[in-house]
Amino acid sequence: MAGYRMGHGVLRRKPIEQIEEPDVHQRLTRTLGLWQLTAIGVGGIIGAGIFSLAGAVANGTAGPAVLVSFLVAGVASAAAAFSYAEFAGMIPKAGSAYTYGYAVLGELAGWFIGWDLLLEYTAIVAVVAIGISGYFNFLIESMGAEVPAWMLGAPGTGDGHRVDLFAVLLCLLIAYLLTLGIKNAARFETGVVVLKVLVVLLVIGVGVVHIDTGNYDPFFPYGVGGAFTGAATVFFAVFGYDAMSTAAEESKDAQRHMPKAIVYSLAISMVLYVLACLVLTGMQNYRDIDRESGFSTAFQSVGLAGLANVIAVGAIIGILTVMFTFMLGVTRVWFSMSRDGLLPKWFAKTHETRHVPTRVTWIVGFASAAIAGFLPIGEAAELTNIGILLAFVVVCIAVIVLRYRRPDLPRTFRCPGMPVVPSLGVIFSVWLITFLQWQTWARFAVWFLLGLVVYFAYSYRKSELAKAEAAAETGAGPGAPGS
């Protein structure tokens, strides 16, 4: 390590070898096995992509080539997934992209990725809650029951709407489940994910016998460009593994299990996506597919209305697991940032017996509930895109930098095709960013400026590395980052 400097100021980096087990009051319990981690990853990936986005993209953008859209998005996502897997094997700590960026690119880069993910993940939880609420209200009305208008949606979304009450309650329910302890919460998530996968397999198994191959012609009704445009849309349905990787510190054997769980969850999800797209566009002409509930209407069109209701219930259950994965993600990023001193240490306190960050979990629960209850889904969704893509860019760049800066570090998984594969992850993520609307950039700029204020007013002086740096400069203690 002689001559190896970790930087100063905003460029100071957390030495990977010095990322140790924290104090008992700031420690998470390692209880998750390989298949529980994989289930959390599948839970974050499979959801709106199958039950909503597939139909919307098939109808308006790609036609039967929605299959190609998912394949392109999957390949691009895999480039980032391999980068995440290499880091997860080296740095089995909470925080995911935030921790990786902090260790390789420096404190300021790590701070902004963490700061972005706090907003992005919380907004995703809210958006998913609003989506489930819509399915739930539909089911209640289909059974002949009446729901008061005031509780059906955010103000301005309909006559008499005051709050999306069911979405609010869902956010608080997920927060409660996460406070019970990661072992109990993971059992719930695994059970629900298994049920969701069974529903998807039921859809595929029953739907395949009703395929009319004539519906695949023309396969590219909007041209090849339509399929690539569709890939930009469905990409946001294939990145749940990044939130799952925030739970590395709660894995029993993170260095071996996390890389496998990342790859397995993406592979399982992509197989299900491809098969589901083949069934959907084969059962019904792409022009007739409903943009919001594609599979339900497809099964109705072949006389299977009863199964359509089962699919609607499956959609609710399936999308619920997405909420779990991303709320888990945001709470672990917040916890990790607080433990590093970038945010007040008060947030890093874990429950004495359950060893989970209950304080930040309830804060995120109420924050996501407020967004879900009082913002229309369109406005909430616009908060969810840019931070995830920037995290992908940072992780893909960081894995290249670290491979050449520290080739000596032991790696339980090595990203293949270095540096081509992670470079493709960067290129595709930047390309997708160009599709975002100016309103998204404006919101991001406001959040970015607020983050600058917080960082230089508090985090720059209070971080653990800042304290070590100051101690070394005054001769008050050893082990400075710049030593």
XYZ file of N, CA and C in Angstrom, residues 21 41 43 73 79 95 140 225 259 270 273 280 385 389 394:
45
model
N -16.490 -4.378 9.827
C -17.772 -4.534 10.507
C -17.992 -3.362 11.447
N -34.395 -9.984 -5.823
C -34.070 -9.429 -7.132
C -35.187 -9.632 -8.136
N -38.253 -10.126 -7.402
C -39.370 -9.306 -6.935
C -39.271 -7.868 -7.408
N -33.172 -4.392 -24.044
C -33.074 -3.813 -22.701
C -32.373 -4.771 -21.753
N -25.137 -5.639 -18.951
C -23.822 -4.993 -18.917
C -23.599 -4.321 -17.564
N -25.537 -0.392 0.670
C -25.356 0.860 -0.051
C -25.256 0.746 -1.549
N -62.525 -4.045 -6.888
C -63.642 -3.758 -5.987
C -64.884 -3.375 -6.780
N -36.584 0.560 -35.611
C -36.453 1.697 -34.701
C -37.517 1.688 -33.620
N -23.093 -11.910 -6.213
C -22.923 -11.941 -7.676
C -23.856 -12.944 -8.352
N -35.683 -12.340 -17.393
C -35.671 -12.166 -18.841
C -36.352 -13.340 -19.549
N -40.027 -12.690 -19.168
C -40.437 -11.577 -20.017
C -40.594 -12.015 -21.472
N -48.503 -12.863 -25.234
C -49.362 -11.685 -25.335
C -49.606 -11.283 -26.793
N -36.510 8.220 -12.942
C -35.677 7.714 -14.023
C -34.195 8.052 -13.938
N -30.284 5.651 -13.846
C -29.361 5.605 -14.982
C -27.988 6.161 -14.605
N -22.168 5.358 -13.102
C -21.112 5.402 -12.085
C -20.545 4.015 -11.815
